[in-house]
PDB file of C-alpha atoms and ligand atoms in Angstrom:
ATOM      1  CA  MET A 184      14.443  -6.641 -15.568  1.00  0.00           C
ATOM      2  CA  LYS A 185      15.682  -3.412 -13.986  1.00  0.00           C
ATOM      3  CA  ILE A 186      17.371  -2.314 -17.224  1.00  0.00           C
ATOM      4  CA  LEU A 187      14.162  -3.028 -19.153  1.00  0.00           C
ATOM      5  CA  LYS A 188      12.176  -0.985 -16.617  1.00  0.00           C
ATOM      6  CA  ASN A 189      14.544   1.958 -17.014  1.00  0.00           C
ATOM      7  CA  ILE A 190      14.381   1.771 -20.815  1.00  0.00           C
ATOM      8  CA  VAL A 191      10.551   1.821 -20.668  1.00  0.00           C
ATOM      9  CA  ALA A 192      10.727   4.759 -18.227  1.00  0.00           C
ATOM     10  CA  ALA A 193      13.102   6.697 -20.467  1.00  0.00           C
ATOM     11  CA  LEU A 194      10.877   6.111 -23.511  1.00  0.00           C
ATOM     12  CA  ILE A 195       7.793   7.330 -21.633  1.00  0.00           C
ATOM     13  CA  CYS A 196       9.561  10.476 -20.422  1.00  0.00           C
ATOM     14  CA  LEU A 197      11.142  11.242 -23.826  1.00  0.00           C
ATOM     15  CA  SER A 198       7.845  10.809 -25.645  1.00  0.00           C
ATOM     16  CA  GLY A 199       6.045  13.177 -23.285  1.00  0.00           C
ATOM     17  CA  VAL A 200       3.329  10.574 -22.591  1.00  0.00           C
ATOM     18  CA  HIS A 201       3.626  11.295 -18.855  1.00  0.00           C
ATOM     19  CA  ILE A 202       2.715  14.953 -19.468  1.00  0.00           C
ATOM     20  CA  LEU A 203      -0.230  14.073 -21.720  1.00  0.00           C
ATOM     21  CA  ILE A 204      -1.615  11.624 -19.143  1.00  0.00           C
ATOM     22  CA  ARG A 205      -1.181  14.131 -16.304  1.00  0.00           C
ATOM     23  CA  GLU A 206      -2.662  17.118 -18.128  1.00  0.00           C
ATOM     24  CA  PHE A 207      -5.589  15.401 -19.852  1.00  0.00           C
ATOM     25  CA  LEU A 208      -6.421  12.080 -18.216  1.00  0.00           C
ATOM     26  CA  CYS A 209      -5.900  13.211 -14.612  1.00  0.00           C
ATOM     27  CA  ARG A 210      -8.188  16.254 -14.652  1.00  0.00           C
ATOM     28  CA  ASN A 211     -11.047  14.388 -12.962  1.00  0.00           C
ATOM     29  CA  ARG A 212      -9.200  11.400 -11.578  1.00  0.00           C
ATOM     30  CA  VAL A 213      -7.294  10.955  -8.362  1.00  0.00           C
ATOM     31  CA  ALA A 214      -4.116   8.895  -8.119  1.00  0.00           C
ATOM     32  CA  ILE A 215      -3.511   7.020  -4.866  1.00  0.00           C
ATOM     33  CA  LEU A 216       0.201   6.261  -4.722  1.00  0.00           C
ATOM     34  CA  MET A 217       1.348   3.220  -2.761  1.00  0.00           C
ATOM     35  CA  TYR A 218       4.755   3.057  -1.080  1.00  0.00           C
ATOM     36  CA  HIS A 219       6.198   0.629   1.477  1.00  0.00           C
ATOM     37  CA  ASP A 220       9.602   1.532   2.872  1.00  0.00           C
ATOM     38  CA  ALA A 221      11.025   4.407   0.820  1.00  0.00           C
ATOM     39  CA  LYS A 222      14.251   6.041   1.960  1.00  0.00           C
ATOM     40  CA  PRO A 223      13.919   9.762   2.814  1.00  0.00           C
ATOM     41  CA  GLU A 224      16.432  10.813   0.103  1.00  0.00           C
ATOM     42  CA  VAL A 225      14.333   9.148  -2.616  1.00  0.00           C
ATOM     43  CA  PHE A 226      10.967  10.162  -1.156  1.00  0.00           C
ATOM     44  CA  ALA A 227      12.114  13.811  -0.907  1.00  0.00           C
ATOM     45  CA  LYS A 228      12.800  13.880  -4.662  1.00  0.00           C
ATOM     46  CA  HIS A 229       9.339  12.416  -5.385  1.00  0.00           C
ATOM     47  CA  LEU A 230       7.657  14.987  -3.140  1.00  0.00           C
ATOM     48  CA  ASP A 231       9.598  17.818  -4.713  1.00  0.00           C
ATOM     49  CA  TYR A 232       8.391  16.698  -8.171  1.00  0.00           C
ATOM     50  CA  LEU A 233       4.799  16.147  -6.991  1.00  0.00           C
ATOM     51  CA  SER A 234       4.634  19.534  -5.278  1.00  0.00           C
ATOM     52  CA  ARG A 235       5.576  21.228  -8.565  1.00  0.00           C
ATOM     53  CA  HIS A 236       3.228  19.354 -10.906  1.00  0.00           C
ATOM     54  CA  TRP A 237       0.454  17.828  -8.797  1.00  0.00           C
ATOM     55  CA  THR A 238      -1.666  18.666  -5.754  1.00  0.00           C
ATOM     56  CA  ILE A 239      -1.248  16.315  -2.808  1.00  0.00           C
ATOM     57  CA  ILE A 240      -4.540  15.773  -0.962  1.00  0.00           C
ATOM     58  CA  SER A 241      -5.586  13.450   1.867  1.00  0.00           C
ATOM     59  CA  LEU A 242      -7.516  10.197   1.534  1.00  0.00           C
ATOM     60  CA  ASP A 243     -10.409  11.666   3.550  1.00  0.00           C
ATOM     61  CA  VAL A 244     -10.943  14.370   0.907  1.00  0.00           C
ATOM     62  CA  LEU A 245     -11.258  11.787  -1.866  1.00  0.00           C
ATOM     63  CA  VAL A 246     -13.539   9.445   0.095  1.00  0.00           C
ATOM     64  CA  ASP A 247     -15.836  12.343   1.106  1.00  0.00           C
ATOM     65  CA  ALA A 248     -16.057  13.446  -2.543  1.00  0.00           C
ATOM     66  CA  ILE A 249     -16.906   9.906  -3.701  1.00  0.00           C
ATOM     67  CA  TYR A 250     -19.717   9.630  -1.119  1.00  0.00           C
ATOM     68  CA  GLN A 251     -21.028  13.082  -2.047  1.00  0.00           C
ATOM     69  CA  LYS A 252     -20.695  12.242  -5.772  1.00  0.00           C
ATOM     70  CA  ASP A 253     -19.069  15.642  -6.140  1.00  0.00           C
ATOM     71  CA  PHE A 254     -15.494  16.156  -7.360  1.00  0.00           C
ATOM     72  CA  SER A 255     -15.840  19.952  -7.652  1.00  0.00           C
ATOM     73  CA  ARG A 256     -13.581  20.540  -4.651  1.00  0.00           C
ATOM     74  CA  ILE A 257     -10.949  18.056  -5.824  1.00  0.00           C
ATOM     75  CA  PRO A 258      -8.115  19.926  -7.547  1.00  0.00           C
ATOM     76  CA  ALA A 259      -7.158  18.762 -11.048  1.00  0.00           C
ATOM     77  CA  LYS A 260      -4.149  16.441 -11.001  1.00  0.00           C
ATOM     78  CA  SER A 261      -4.542  15.313  -7.389  1.00  0.00           C
ATOM     79  CA  VAL A 262      -2.526  12.579  -5.713  1.00  0.00           C
ATOM     80  CA  ILE A 263      -2.789  10.864  -2.355  1.00  0.00           C
ATOM     81  CA  ILE A 264       0.166   9.206  -0.660  1.00  0.00           C
ATOM     82  CA  THR A 265      -0.353   5.886   1.100  1.00  0.00           C
ATOM     83  CA  ILE A 266       2.370   3.801   2.710  1.00  0.00           C
ATOM     84  CA  ASP A 267       1.709   0.160   3.578  1.00  0.00           C
ATOM     85  CA  ASP A 268       2.678  -2.187   6.426  1.00  0.00           C
ATOM     86  CA  GLY A 269       4.149   0.176   9.053  1.00  0.00           C
ATOM     87  CA  HIS A 270       7.872  -0.358   8.396  1.00  0.00           C
ATOM     88  CA  ALA A 271      10.204   1.098  11.046  1.00  0.00           C
ATOM     89  CA  GLY A 272      11.953   3.224   8.388  1.00  0.00           C
ATOM     90  CA  ASN A 273       8.752   5.270   7.898  1.00  0.00           C
ATOM     91  CA  ILE A 274       9.711   7.449  10.887  1.00  0.00           C
ATOM     92  CA  GLU A 275      12.489   8.919   8.713  1.00  0.00           C
ATOM     93  CA  LEU A 276       9.806  10.418   6.448  1.00  0.00           C
ATOM     94  CA  LEU A 277       8.118  12.469   9.163  1.00  0.00           C
ATOM     95  CA  HIS A 278      10.146  15.642   8.576  1.00  0.00           C
ATOM     96  CA  LEU A 279       9.125  15.495   4.899  1.00  0.00           C
ATOM     97  CA  PHE A 280       5.413  15.203   5.751  1.00  0.00           C
ATOM     98  CA  LYS A 281       5.869  18.303   7.913  1.00  0.00           C
ATOM     99  CA  GLN A 282       7.973  20.183   5.347  1.00  0.00           C
ATOM    100  CA  TYR A 283       5.458  19.642   2.532  1.00  0.00           C
ATOM    101  CA  ARG A 284       2.467  19.930   4.886  1.00  0.00           C
ATOM    102  CA  ILE A 285       0.887  16.752   3.600  1.00  0.00           C
ATOM    103  CA  ARG A 286      -1.201  14.173   5.387  1.00  0.00           C
ATOM    104  CA  SER A 287      -0.254  10.714   4.149  1.00  0.00           C
ATOM    105  CA  THR A 288      -2.099   7.554   5.099  1.00  0.00           C
ATOM    106  CA  LEU A 289      -0.014   4.818   6.731  1.00  0.00           C
ATOM    107  CA  PHE A 290      -1.734   1.430   6.663  1.00  0.00           C
ATOM    108  CA  VAL A 291      -0.149  -0.617   9.456  1.00  0.00           C
ATOM    109  CA  CYS A 292      -0.289  -4.251  10.597  1.00  0.00           C
ATOM    110  CA  THR A 293      -1.569  -3.797  14.106  1.00  0.00           C
ATOM    111  CA  GLN A 294      -0.089  -6.933  15.698  1.00  0.00           C
ATOM    112  CA  ILE A 295       3.366  -6.234  14.262  1.00  0.00           C
ATOM    113  CA  ILE A 296       3.723  -2.520  15.049  1.00  0.00           C
ATOM    114  CA  ASN A 297       5.033  -1.806  18.531  1.00  0.00           C
ATOM    115  CA  THR A 298       6.436  -5.372  18.831  1.00  0.00           C
ATOM    116  CA  TYR A 299       9.563  -7.296  17.816  1.00  0.00           C
ATOM    117  CA  ARG A 300       7.488  -9.624  15.626  1.00  0.00           C
ATOM    118  CA  HIS A 301       8.408  -9.909  11.969  1.00  0.00           C
ATOM    119  CA  PHE A 302       6.565  -9.534   8.662  1.00  0.00           C
ATOM    120  CA  TRP A 303       6.281 -12.994   7.074  1.00  0.00           C
ATOM    121  CA  PHE A 304       7.101 -11.638   3.622  1.00  0.00           C
ATOM    122  CA  LYS A 305      10.421 -10.225   4.853  1.00  0.00           C
ATOM    123  CA  ILE A 306      11.874 -13.610   5.837  1.00  0.00           C
ATOM    124  CA  LYS A 307      15.353 -13.806   4.350  1.00  0.00           C
ATOM    125  CA  GLY A 308      16.376 -16.403   1.795  1.00  0.00           C
ATOM    126  CA  GLN A 309      12.998 -16.799   0.151  1.00  0.00           C
ATOM    127  CA  SER A 310      12.824 -16.222  -3.567  1.00  0.00           C
ATOM    128  CA  LYS A 311      10.123 -14.070  -5.117  1.00  0.00           C
ATOM    129  CA  ALA A 312       8.702 -17.169  -6.802  1.00  0.00           C
ATOM    130  CA  GLU A 313       8.495 -18.988  -3.444  1.00  0.00           C
ATOM    131  CA  LYS A 314       6.695 -16.016  -1.852  1.00  0.00           C
ATOM    132  CA  GLU A 315       4.230 -15.898  -4.736  1.00  0.00           C
ATOM    133  CA  ARG A 316       3.567 -19.625  -4.279  1.00  0.00           C
ATOM    134  CA  LEU A 317       2.979 -19.142  -0.546  1.00  0.00           C
ATOM    135  CA  LYS A 318       0.481 -16.358  -1.249  1.00  0.00           C
ATOM    136  CA  ARG A 319      -1.717 -18.879  -3.023  1.00  0.00           C
ATOM    137  CA  LEU A 320      -1.869 -21.372  -0.112  1.00  0.00           C
ATOM    138  CA  PRO A 321      -4.672 -21.567   2.476  1.00  0.00           C
ATOM    139  CA  ASN A 322      -3.644 -19.434   5.483  1.00  0.00           C
ATOM    140  CA  ALA A 323      -2.998 -22.368   7.852  1.00  0.00           C
ATOM    141  CA  LYS A 324      -0.902 -24.177   5.213  1.00  0.00           C
ATOM    142  CA  ARG A 325       1.178 -21.064   4.544  1.00  0.00           C
ATOM    143  CA  LEU A 326       1.898 -20.650   8.249  1.00  0.00           C
ATOM    144  CA  ALA A 327       2.685 -24.363   8.694  1.00  0.00           C
ATOM    145  CA  HIS A 328       5.083 -24.229   5.747  1.00  0.00           C
ATOM    146  CA  LEU A 329       6.831 -21.122   7.141  1.00  0.00           C
ATOM    147  CA  LYS A 330       7.177 -22.747  10.564  1.00  0.00           C
ATOM    148  CA  ARG A 331       8.624 -25.941   9.062  1.00  0.00           C
ATOM    149  CA  THR A 332      11.061 -24.290   6.643  1.00  0.00           C
ATOM    150  CA  THR A 333      12.109 -21.093   8.447  1.00  0.00           C
ATOM    151  CA  ASP A 334      10.863 -21.505  12.032  1.00  0.00           C
ATOM    152  CA  PHE A 335       8.762 -18.368  11.465  1.00  0.00           C
ATOM    153  CA  GLU A 336       5.779 -17.799  13.716  1.00  0.00           C
ATOM    154  CA  PRO A 337       3.535 -14.726  13.581  1.00  0.00           C
ATOM    155  CA  GLU A 338       3.822 -14.082  17.329  1.00  0.00           C
ATOM    156  CA  LYS A 339       7.493 -14.978  17.724  1.00  0.00           C
ATOM    157  CA  VAL A 340       9.678 -12.235  19.185  1.00  0.00           C
ATOM    158  CA  TYR A 341      12.885 -11.549  17.225  1.00  0.00           C
ATOM    159  CA  PRO A 342      15.993  -9.603  18.325  1.00  0.00           C
ATOM    160  CA  ASP A 343      15.498  -6.848  15.724  1.00  0.00           C
ATOM    161  CA  ARG A 344      12.517  -4.574  15.176  1.00  0.00           C
ATOM    162  CA  GLN A 345      10.966  -4.309  11.703  1.00  0.00           C
ATOM    163  CA  ALA A 346       7.939  -2.107  12.421  1.00  0.00           C
ATOM    164  CA  LEU A 347       7.181   1.305  13.920  1.00  0.00           C
ATOM    165  CA  ASN A 348       6.818   1.472  17.689  1.00  0.00           C
ATOM    166  CA  ILE A 349       4.390   3.471  19.793  1.00  0.00           C
ATOM    167  CA  VAL A 350       6.877   6.242  20.612  1.00  0.00           C
ATOM    168  CA  GLU A 351       7.439   6.870  16.897  1.00  0.00           C
ATOM    169  CA  MET A 352       3.751   6.614  16.063  1.00  0.00           C
ATOM    170  CA  LYS A 353       2.807   9.118  18.767  1.00  0.00           C
ATOM    171  CA  GLU A 354       5.413  11.489  17.344  1.00  0.00           C
ATOM    172  CA  MET A 355       3.832  11.036  13.893  1.00  0.00           C
ATOM    173  CA  VAL A 356       0.126  10.950  14.681  1.00  0.00           C
ATOM    174  CA  ALA A 357      -0.464  14.703  14.315  1.00  0.00           C
ATOM    175  CA  ASP A 358       0.887  14.613  10.744  1.00  0.00           C
ATOM    176  CA  VAL A 359      -0.017  11.085   9.667  1.00  0.00           C
ATOM    177  CA  ASP A 360      -3.325   9.332   9.074  1.00  0.00           C
ATOM    178  CA  PHE A 361      -2.811   5.886  10.634  1.00  0.00           C
ATOM    179  CA  GLN A 362      -5.207   3.189   9.400  1.00  0.00           C
ATOM    180  CA  PRO A 363      -5.246  -0.627   9.676  1.00  0.00           C
ATOM    181  CA  HIS A 364      -3.860  -3.157   7.206  1.00  0.00           C
ATOM    182  CA  THR A 365      -4.989  -6.288   9.153  1.00  0.00           C
ATOM    183  CA  GLN A 366      -3.164  -7.652  12.187  1.00  0.00           C
ATOM    184  CA  PHE A 367      -0.562  -9.994  10.624  1.00  0.00           C
ATOM    185  CA  HIS A 368      -0.776  -9.402   6.844  1.00  0.00           C
ATOM    186  CA  PRO A 369      -2.351 -12.701   5.725  1.00  0.00           C
ATOM    187  CA  ILE A 370      -3.824 -13.138   2.248  1.00  0.00           C
ATOM    188  CA  LEU A 371      -7.442 -12.548   3.263  1.00  0.00           C
ATOM    189  CA  PRO A 372      -9.261 -14.623   0.602  1.00  0.00           C
ATOM    190  CA  HIS A 373      -7.189 -17.644   1.756  1.00  0.00           C
ATOM    191  CA  CYS A 374      -8.256 -17.199   5.390  1.00  0.00           C
ATOM    192  CA  THR A 375     -11.246 -18.898   6.972  1.00  0.00           C
ATOM    193  CA  GLU A 376     -14.239 -16.652   7.660  1.00  0.00           C
ATOM    194  CA  THR A 377     -13.280 -16.484  11.367  1.00  0.00           C
ATOM    195  CA  GLU A 378      -9.644 -15.617  10.610  1.00  0.00           C
ATOM    196  CA  CYS A 379     -10.726 -12.990   8.102  1.00  0.00           C
ATOM    197  CA  ARG A 380     -13.116 -11.294  10.530  1.00  0.00           C
ATOM    198  CA  GLN A 381     -10.491 -11.325  13.275  1.00  0.00           C
ATOM    199  CA  GLU A 382      -7.821  -9.825  11.003  1.00  0.00           C
ATOM    200  CA  ILE A 383     -10.097  -7.010   9.771  1.00  0.00           C
ATOM    201  CA  LEU A 384     -12.172  -6.188  12.845  1.00  0.00           C
ATOM    202  CA  GLY A 385      -9.338  -6.924  15.272  1.00  0.00           C
ATOM    203  CA  SER A 386      -6.974  -4.550  13.462  1.00  0.00           C
ATOM    204  CA  LYS A 387      -9.493  -1.701  13.721  1.00  0.00           C
ATOM    205  CA  VAL A 388      -9.959  -2.276  17.447  1.00  0.00           C
ATOM    206  CA  ASP A 389      -6.174  -2.628  18.009  1.00  0.00           C
ATOM    207  CA  LEU A 390      -5.258   0.636  16.305  1.00  0.00           C
ATOM    208  CA  GLU A 391      -8.102   2.685  17.745  1.00  0.00           C
ATOM    209  CA  LYS A 392      -7.123   1.523  21.218  1.00  0.00           C
ATOM    210  CA  LEU A 393      -3.380   2.009  20.711  1.00  0.00           C
ATOM    211  CA  LEU A 394      -3.603   5.572  19.390  1.00  0.00           C
ATOM    212  CA  GLY A 395      -6.986   6.714  20.703  1.00  0.00           C
ATOM    213  CA  ILE A 396      -8.170   7.524  17.179  1.00  0.00           C
ATOM    214  CA  GLU A 397     -11.081   6.486  14.986  1.00  0.00           C
ATOM    215  CA  CYS A 398     -10.189   4.432  11.914  1.00  0.00           C
ATOM    216  CA  SER A 399     -12.226   4.648   8.748  1.00  0.00           C
ATOM    217  CA  HIS A 400      -9.993   3.385   5.928  1.00  0.00           C
ATOM    218  CA  PHE A 401      -8.566  -0.076   5.293  1.00  0.00           C
ATOM    219  CA  SER A 402      -6.167  -1.611   2.788  1.00  0.00           C
ATOM    220  CA  TYR A 403      -6.193  -5.248   1.709  1.00  0.00           C
ATOM    221  CA  PRO A 404      -2.835  -7.044   2.230  1.00  0.00           C
ATOM    222  CA  ASN A 405      -1.253  -7.804  -1.125  1.00  0.00           C
ATOM    223  CA  GLY A 406      -4.352  -6.159  -2.614  1.00  0.00           C
ATOM    224  CA  ASP A 407      -6.280  -9.437  -2.439  1.00  0.00           C
ATOM    225  CA  TYR A 408     -10.014  -9.296  -1.764  1.00  0.00           C
ATOM    226  CA  THR A 409     -13.306 -10.876  -2.748  1.00  0.00           C
ATOM    227  CA  GLU A 410     -16.942  -9.944  -2.092  1.00  0.00           C
ATOM    228  CA  ARG A 411     -16.573 -11.536   1.361  1.00  0.00           C
ATOM    229  CA  GLU A 412     -13.767  -9.155   2.385  1.00  0.00           C
ATOM    230  CA  ILE A 413     -15.698  -6.138   1.059  1.00  0.00           C
ATOM    231  CA  GLU A 414     -18.714  -7.129   3.169  1.00  0.00           C
ATOM    232  CA  ILE A 415     -16.644  -7.619   6.335  1.00  0.00           C
ATOM    233  CA  VAL A 416     -14.839  -4.292   5.824  1.00  0.00           C
ATOM    234  CA  LYS A 417     -18.207  -2.547   5.350  1.00  0.00           C
ATOM    235  CA  THR A 418     -19.796  -4.077   8.420  1.00  0.00           C
ATOM    236  CA  ALA A 419     -16.682  -3.298  10.490  1.00  0.00           C
ATOM    237  CA  GLY A 420     -17.536   0.371   9.929  1.00  0.00           C
ATOM    238  CA  PHE A 421     -14.816   1.353   7.471  1.00  0.00           C
ATOM    239  CA  ARG A 422     -15.749   3.988   4.889  1.00  0.00           C
ATOM    240  CA  SER A 423     -13.210   2.884   2.308  1.00  0.00           C
ATOM    241  CA  ALA A 424     -10.681   0.247   1.337  1.00  0.00           C
ATOM    242  CA  ARG A 425      -7.680   0.542  -0.954  1.00  0.00           C
ATOM    243  CA  THR A 426      -6.803  -2.311  -3.281  1.00  0.00           C
ATOM    244  CA  THR A 427      -3.691  -2.769  -5.413  1.00  0.00           C
ATOM    245  CA  ASP A 428      -5.759  -2.742  -8.615  1.00  0.00           C
ATOM    246  CA  ILE A 429      -3.820  -0.394 -10.863  1.00  0.00           C
ATOM    247  CA  GLY A 430      -5.518   2.795 -11.977  1.00  0.00           C
ATOM    248  CA  TRP A 431      -7.036   6.150 -10.998  1.00  0.00           C
ATOM    249  CA  ASN A 432     -10.200   6.933  -9.037  1.00  0.00           C
ATOM    250  CA  THR A 433     -13.097   8.884 -10.507  1.00  0.00           C
ATOM    251  CA  VAL A 434     -16.261  10.208  -8.853  1.00  0.00           C
ATOM    252  CA  GLU A 435     -17.842   6.860  -9.774  1.00  0.00           C
ATOM    253  CA  ALA A 436     -15.223   4.829  -7.866  1.00  0.00           C
ATOM    254  CA  SER A 437     -16.425   2.167  -5.480  1.00  0.00           C
ATOM    255  CA  PRO A 438     -15.200   3.278  -2.020  1.00  0.00           C
ATOM    256  CA  TYR A 439     -14.308  -0.323  -1.073  1.00  0.00           C
ATOM    257  CA  GLN A 440     -12.321  -0.923  -4.258  1.00  0.00           C
ATOM    258  CA  LEU A 441     -10.131   2.151  -4.507  1.00  0.00           C
ATOM    259  CA  LYS A 442      -7.488   1.817  -7.189  1.00  0.00           C
ATOM    260  CA  THR A 443      -3.824   2.522  -6.707  1.00  0.00           C
ATOM    261  CA  ILE A 444      -0.571   3.357  -8.436  1.00  0.00           C
ATOM    262  CA  PRO A 445       2.236   1.267  -6.907  1.00  0.00           C
ATOM    263  CA  ILE A 446       5.508   3.202  -6.745  1.00  0.00           C
ATOM    264  CA  ALA A 447       8.902   1.491  -6.421  1.00  0.00           C
ATOM    265  CA  ASP A 448      10.437   2.586  -3.111  1.00  0.00           C
ATOM    266  CA  ASP A 449      13.776   3.159  -4.844  1.00  0.00           C
ATOM    267  CA  ALA A 450      12.472   4.763  -8.051  1.00  0.00           C
ATOM    268  CA  GLY A 451      14.741   7.403  -9.565  1.00  0.00           C
ATOM    269  CA  LEU A 452      12.965  10.467 -10.940  1.00  0.00           C
ATOM    270  CA  ALA A 453      12.611   9.115 -14.505  1.00  0.00           C
ATOM    271  CA  LEU A 454      11.066   5.857 -13.308  1.00  0.00           C
ATOM    272  CA  PHE A 455       8.862   7.752 -10.846  1.00  0.00           C
ATOM    273  CA  ARG A 456       7.506  10.031 -13.568  1.00  0.00           C
ATOM    274  CA  ALA A 457       6.915   6.987 -15.765  1.00  0.00           C
ATOM    275  CA  GLN A 458       5.219   5.072 -12.938  1.00  0.00           C
ATOM    276  CA  LEU A 459       2.748   7.938 -12.511  1.00  0.00           C
ATOM    277  CA  THR A 460       1.419   6.932 -15.960  1.00  0.00           C
ATOM    278  CA  THR A 461       0.903   3.315 -14.687  1.00  0.00           C
ATOM    279  CA  ILE A 462       2.400   1.974 -17.956  1.00  0.00           C
ATOM    280  CA  PRO A 463       5.506   0.273 -16.417  1.00  0.00           C
ATOM    281  CA  GLN A 464       3.402  -1.357 -13.659  1.00  0.00           C
ATOM    282  CA  ARG A 465       0.854  -2.705 -16.158  1.00  0.00           C
ATOM    283  CA  LEU A 466       3.666  -4.102 -18.298  1.00  0.00           C
ATOM    284  CA  GLY A 467       5.378  -5.576 -15.211  1.00  0.00           C
ATOM    285  CA  LYS A 468       2.161  -7.228 -14.058  1.00  0.00           C
ATOM    286  CA  TRP A 469       1.663  -8.763 -17.471  1.00  0.00           C
ATOM    287  CA  VAL A 470       5.244 -10.104 -17.596  1.00  0.00           C
ATOM    288  CA  ASN A 471       4.923 -11.495 -14.045  1.00  0.00           C
ATOM    289  CA  SER A 472       1.656 -13.222 -14.862  1.00  0.00           C
ATOM    290  CA  LEU A 473       3.349 -15.012 -17.767  1.00  0.00           C
ATOM    291  CA  TYR A 474       6.370 -15.922 -15.637  1.00  0.00           C
ATOM    292  CA  TYR A 475       4.497 -17.294 -12.610  1.00  0.00           C
ATOM    293  CA  ARG A 476       1.986 -19.175 -14.750  1.00  0.00           C
ATOM    294  CA  MET A 477       4.763 -21.309 -16.197  1.00  0.00           C
ATOM    295  CA  PRO A 478       4.366 -24.838 -14.725  1.00  0.00           C
ATOM    296  CA  SER A 479       8.101 -25.318 -13.988  1.00  0.00           C
ATOM    297  CA  ARG A 480       8.225 -22.325 -11.598  1.00  0.00           C
TER     298      ARG A 480
HETATM  299 ZN1   ZN B 137       1.071  -4.795   2.837  1.00  0.00          ZN
END
């Protein structure tokens, strides 16, 4: 799979498609990149490339422009950097945010940051196929299954820390836009109405209280949402929500369905340039949908 990805990336870069897409398609469209736990060495190379060919703006600038229906102040070829979950390794990126003078948005799980609780999707020994199956279960069933098979509990305290703590977040808050990504990272459409409200509203309250800030942007865990989640996010007072629907955002974008460009945390420069076209991700999604639809999996 990795070899195939690199071949696709090389073909895109050799053909110059990445330049055509950047120079023509991205004049009036904004790319929101999505990372999770990139290492500083890799992230530095991405930022170096972006700073030479793109303009890095903040999420606030895009959301304001969408509400004003006016992209005139958005530079051509703009990108926004978002980083999901609140992984402890994100602190290593702070010097790069400062060096490039960029304001990235970190969407964090507010009941996992500043604790020794674990992310359920980082439990060791679970195959990708098993995780995908769990994502389709009702929330209570998923948690019951995890408890039975791995002894995982959302509020259990583990010896090692997976998420950022308050000391690190306070060090980052002047350079980083912290926003909520629910409390425990459930798959929202598989939650009950009460669970869903608690996860969305509770995460806003948690983060505002923890950092003394006002939160206005949200991102759906795993990118899963329905009309119900959009309504709850709106009534909670958020101005926008980022999905994982692949694509760019125009002046017509719905603020509660912002599109994204997922970037592999370990992408070399060729793959990164190719991923900015969204072609490898669209191909990957298509292959995955065939694979996980097979009844034997
Ligand atoms: Zn996430």
